[in-house]
CSV table of C-alpha atoms in Angstrom, one decimal:
chain,number,residue,atom,x,y,z
A,1,MET,CA,-19.3,55.8,28.4
A,2,PRO,CA,-22.9,57.5,27.7
A,3,PHE,CA,-23.2,61.0,26.4
A,4,THR,CA,-25.1,62.4,29.3
A,5,LEU,CA,-23.5,61.5,32.9
A,6,PRO,CA,-24.9,58.2,34.7
A,7,LEU,CA,-26.4,58.2,37.8
A,8,GLY,CA,-24.4,57.7,40.9
A,9,SER,CA,-21.7,59.8,39.0
A,10,SER,CA,-19.6,62.8,40.9
A,11,PRO,CA,-20.6,66.5,39.5
A,12,PRO,CA,-17.7,67.7,36.9
A,13,ASP,CA,-16.0,70.7,38.6
A,14,PHE,CA,-16.1,74.0,36.8
A,15,SER,CA,-14.6,77.4,37.1
A,16,LEU,CA,-17.2,80.0,35.4
A,17,PRO,CA,-18.3,83.5,35.3
A,18,ALA,CA,-21.4,84.4,37.2
A,19,THR,CA,-23.6,87.4,36.1
A,20,ASP,CA,-23.0,88.8,39.8
A,21,GLY,CA,-19.1,89.2,38.7
A,22,THR,CA,-17.6,86.0,40.8
A,23,THR,CA,-16.1,82.9,39.4
A,24,CYS,CA,-17.7,79.7,40.4
A,25,SER,CA,-16.6,76.4,41.1
A,26,LEU,CA,-18.2,73.4,42.4
A,27,ALA,CA,-16.2,74.3,45.6
A,28,SER,CA,-18.6,77.8,45.9
A,29,PHE,CA,-21.5,75.2,46.7
A,30,ALA,CA,-19.8,73.1,49.2
A,31,GLU,CA,-22.2,74.0,52.1
A,32,ALA,CA,-25.3,72.7,49.7
A,33,LYS,CA,-26.8,69.8,51.7
A,34,VAL,CA,-27.9,69.0,47.9
A,35,LEU,CA,-27.2,70.9,44.9
A,36,VAL,CA,-29.0,71.2,42.1
A,37,VAL,CA,-27.0,72.2,38.5
A,38,PHE,CA,-29.0,72.9,35.7
A,39,PHE,CA,-28.4,74.1,31.7
A,40,THR,CA,-30.7,76.9,30.5
A,41,CYS,CA,-30.2,79.7,28.5
A,42,ASN,CA,-32.0,83.2,27.8
A,43,HIS,CA,-34.5,82.4,24.5
A,44,CYS,CA,-35.6,79.1,24.7
A,45,PRO,CA,-39.6,79.2,25.1
A,46,TYR,CA,-39.3,75.8,27.2
A,47,VAL,CA,-37.3,77.7,30.4
A,48,LEU,CA,-38.8,80.8,29.9
A,49,GLY,CA,-42.4,78.9,30.4
A,50,SER,CA,-40.9,77.5,33.4
A,51,ASP,CA,-38.6,79.3,35.2
A,52,GLU,CA,-41.0,80.9,37.7
A,53,THR,CA,-42.1,77.4,39.0
A,54,THR,CA,-38.2,76.6,39.0
A,55,ARG,CA,-38.0,79.6,41.2
A,56,GLU,CA,-40.8,78.1,43.5
A,57,THR,CA,-39.2,75.0,44.0
A,58,ALA,CA,-35.8,76.7,44.8
A,59,GLU,CA,-37.5,79.2,47.0
A,60,LYS,CA,-39.3,76.1,48.9
A,61,PHE,CA,-36.1,74.0,49.5
A,62,ALA,CA,-33.7,76.4,50.3
A,63,ALA,CA,-34.4,75.9,54.1
A,64,ARG,CA,-33.7,72.4,53.7
A,65,GLY,CA,-29.9,73.4,52.3
A,66,VAL,CA,-31.0,73.0,48.5
A,67,ARG,CA,-28.8,75.1,46.6
A,68,PHE,CA,-29.4,75.9,42.6
A,69,VAL,CA,-26.5,76.9,40.1
A,70,ALA,CA,-27.6,77.3,36.6
A,71,ILE,CA,-25.5,77.1,33.7
A,72,ASN,CA,-26.1,78.6,30.4
A,73,SER,CA,-23.7,77.0,27.4
A,74,ASN,CA,-26.0,78.1,24.5
A,75,SER,CA,-23.7,79.7,21.4
A,76,LYS,CA,-24.3,83.3,21.4
A,77,ASN,CA,-23.6,83.0,17.9
A,78,THR,CA,-27.0,81.0,17.4
A,79,TYR,CA,-29.0,83.6,19.6
A,80,VAL,CA,-27.4,86.8,20.6
A,81,GLU,CA,-29.9,87.1,23.6
A,82,ASP,CA,-27.8,84.0,24.9
A,83,ASP,CA,-24.7,85.8,25.5
A,84,PHE,CA,-23.1,87.3,29.2
A,85,ALA,CA,-24.7,90.6,28.6
A,86,HIS,CA,-28.5,89.1,28.1
A,87,MET,CA,-27.5,86.9,31.0
A,88,ALA,CA,-26.7,89.5,33.7
A,89,ALA,CA,-29.9,91.7,32.2
A,90,ARG,CA,-32.2,88.9,32.6
A,91,MET,CA,-30.7,88.2,36.5
A,92,ALA,CA,-31.1,92.2,37.4
A,93,GLU,CA,-34.6,92.0,36.0
A,94,ASN,CA,-35.6,88.6,37.6
A,95,ARG,CA,-33.6,87.9,40.5
A,96,PHE,CA,-33.7,84.7,40.3
A,97,PRO,CA,-32.6,82.6,43.4
A,98,TRP,CA,-29.6,80.9,41.7
A,99,LYS,CA,-26.2,81.9,40.5
A,100,TYR,CA,-26.1,82.1,36.9
A,101,LEU,CA,-23.2,81.1,35.3
A,102,TYR,CA,-21.8,81.3,31.6
A,103,ASP,CA,-20.2,78.0,29.9
A,104,GLU,CA,-18.9,79.9,26.6
A,105,THR,CA,-16.6,76.8,25.7
A,106,GLN,CA,-19.3,74.6,26.3
A,107,GLU,CA,-16.9,72.4,28.3
A,108,VAL,CA,-19.1,72.1,31.3
A,109,ALA,CA,-22.3,71.2,28.9
A,110,LEU,CA,-19.8,68.2,27.7
A,111,ALA,CA,-18.9,67.3,30.8
A,112,TYR,CA,-22.3,66.7,32.4
A,113,GLY,CA,-23.8,65.9,28.8
A,114,ALA,CA,-26.4,68.4,29.1
A,115,LEU,CA,-28.9,67.7,26.4
A,116,ARG,CA,-31.8,70.6,26.4
A,117,THR,CA,-32.7,73.8,28.1
A,118,PRO,CA,-33.3,73.1,31.1
A,119,HIS,CA,-32.0,70.2,32.0
A,120,PHE,CA,-31.4,69.3,35.6
A,121,PHE,CA,-29.1,67.1,37.5
A,122,VAL,CA,-29.6,66.5,41.1
A,123,PHE,CA,-26.3,65.7,43.6
A,124,ASP,CA,-27.0,64.4,47.0
A,125,GLY,CA,-25.0,65.4,50.1
A,126,GLY,CA,-22.2,62.8,48.5
A,127,ARG,CA,-22.4,64.5,45.7
A,128,ARG,CA,-23.9,61.4,43.4
A,129,LEU,CA,-25.9,62.1,40.7
A,130,VAL,CA,-29.4,61.3,42.0
A,131,TYR,CA,-31.5,62.9,39.3
A,132,SER,CA,-31.3,63.4,35.7
A,133,GLY,CA,-33.7,64.9,33.6
A,134,ARG,CA,-36.5,67.4,33.5
A,135,GLY,CA,-38.3,69.9,36.0
A,136,VAL,CA,-41.8,69.5,34.8
A,137,ASP,CA,-44.0,67.6,32.5
A,138,ASN,CA,-45.0,70.8,30.6
A,139,PRO,CA,-42.3,73.5,30.8
A,140,ARG,CA,-43.5,75.5,28.1
A,141,ASP,CA,-47.0,76.0,29.7
A,142,VAL,CA,-46.8,75.3,33.2
A,143,SER,CA,-51.0,75.6,33.8
A,144,ARG,CA,-51.0,72.6,32.0
A,145,MET,CA,-48.5,70.8,34.0
A,146,THR,CA,-49.4,67.5,35.6
A,147,VAL,CA,-45.8,66.7,37.3
A,148,ASN,CA,-43.1,68.4,38.8
A,149,ASP,CA,-40.3,66.0,39.1
A,150,LEU,CA,-37.9,68.5,40.4
A,151,ASP,CA,-40.3,68.8,43.3
A,152,ARG,CA,-40.4,65.5,43.9
A,153,VAL,CA,-37.0,64.5,43.8
A,154,LEU,CA,-36.3,67.0,46.1
A,155,ASP,CA,-38.6,66.3,48.7
A,156,GLU,CA,-37.6,62.7,48.4
A,157,VAL,CA,-33.9,63.4,48.8
A,158,THR,CA,-34.3,65.7,51.4
A,159,SER,CA,-36.6,63.5,53.4
A,160,GLY,CA,-33.9,60.8,53.2
A,161,ARG,CA,-36.0,58.7,50.5
A,162,PRO,CA,-34.8,57.1,47.6
A,163,VAL,CA,-35.6,58.8,44.4
A,164,SER,CA,-38.5,57.2,43.2
A,165,VAL,CA,-38.1,58.3,39.2
A,166,PRO,CA,-34.4,58.6,38.7
A,167,LEU,CA,-34.6,59.5,35.1
A,168,THR,CA,-36.7,61.5,32.7
A,169,ASN,CA,-36.0,62.8,29.4
A,170,PRO,CA,-35.2,66.9,29.6
A,171,ILE,CA,-38.1,68.3,27.8
A,172,GLY,CA,-36.7,71.7,25.4
A,173,CYS,CA,-34.8,73.5,23.0
A,174,ASN,CA,-31.6,71.7,22.6
A,175,VAL,CA,-28.4,72.9,23.4
A,176,LYS,CA,-27.0,75.3,20.9
A,177,TRP,CA,-23.6,74.0,19.9
A,178,GLU,CA,-20.6,76.6,18.6
A,179,GLY,CA,-20.5,75.9,14.6
A,180,LYS,CA,-24.0,73.5,14.4
A,181,ASP,CA,-27.1,74.2,13.4
A,182,ARG,CA,-29.2,75.3,15.9
A,183,HIS,CA,-31.1,72.1,15.9
A,184,TRP,CA,-27.8,69.6,15.6
A,185,MET,CA,-27.4,67.3,18.7
A,186,PRO,CA,-24.0,65.6,19.0
A,187,ALA,CA,-24.4,62.0,17.5
A,188,ASP,CA,-23.5,60.1,21.0
A,189,ALA,CA,-26.5,62.0,22.3
A,190,CYS,CA,-29.5,60.0,23.1
A,191,ASP,CA,-33.0,59.8,25.4
A,192,LEU,CA,-32.4,58.8,29.0
A,193,VAL,CA,-35.5,56.6,28.9
């Protein structure tokens, strides 16, 4: 099996603490017509550069039943600013329109095969993976963005159209794995396209 969840797969379940004091699982988002699970963090310049664009997309598609859930799987021992306290502070400051969950054991990142921050996984109403990859083509500097893949995918899915480009390579910092060099990637991790 490939490292990253293949298209057509069901989302692996999880039970993770959220910055709002709740614990969330897939059942917490059962009412979502489309579910976007994305791996993110607090420090990555690609995340920081594109979070407002992601917010715009989340707000734009909320009325169509799309829900977003963000998961931070980065080791706090690599970047202390990726710990839970910093997650809670970041959400309090920015009030993003998604739940922000902490995957301290990194088991969820492994189950999904998260490669980078950010890395987006879009699941349709039947909870099948219809898209995996980047949000935009220039997440570090969205003023230079020419393609918003996430926006396109959500428009296609919520309009009942097939996803025209279901796989792209996520663009960002690699997930920071516990006990590993900050640039380390699992041996079986590879580009999606």
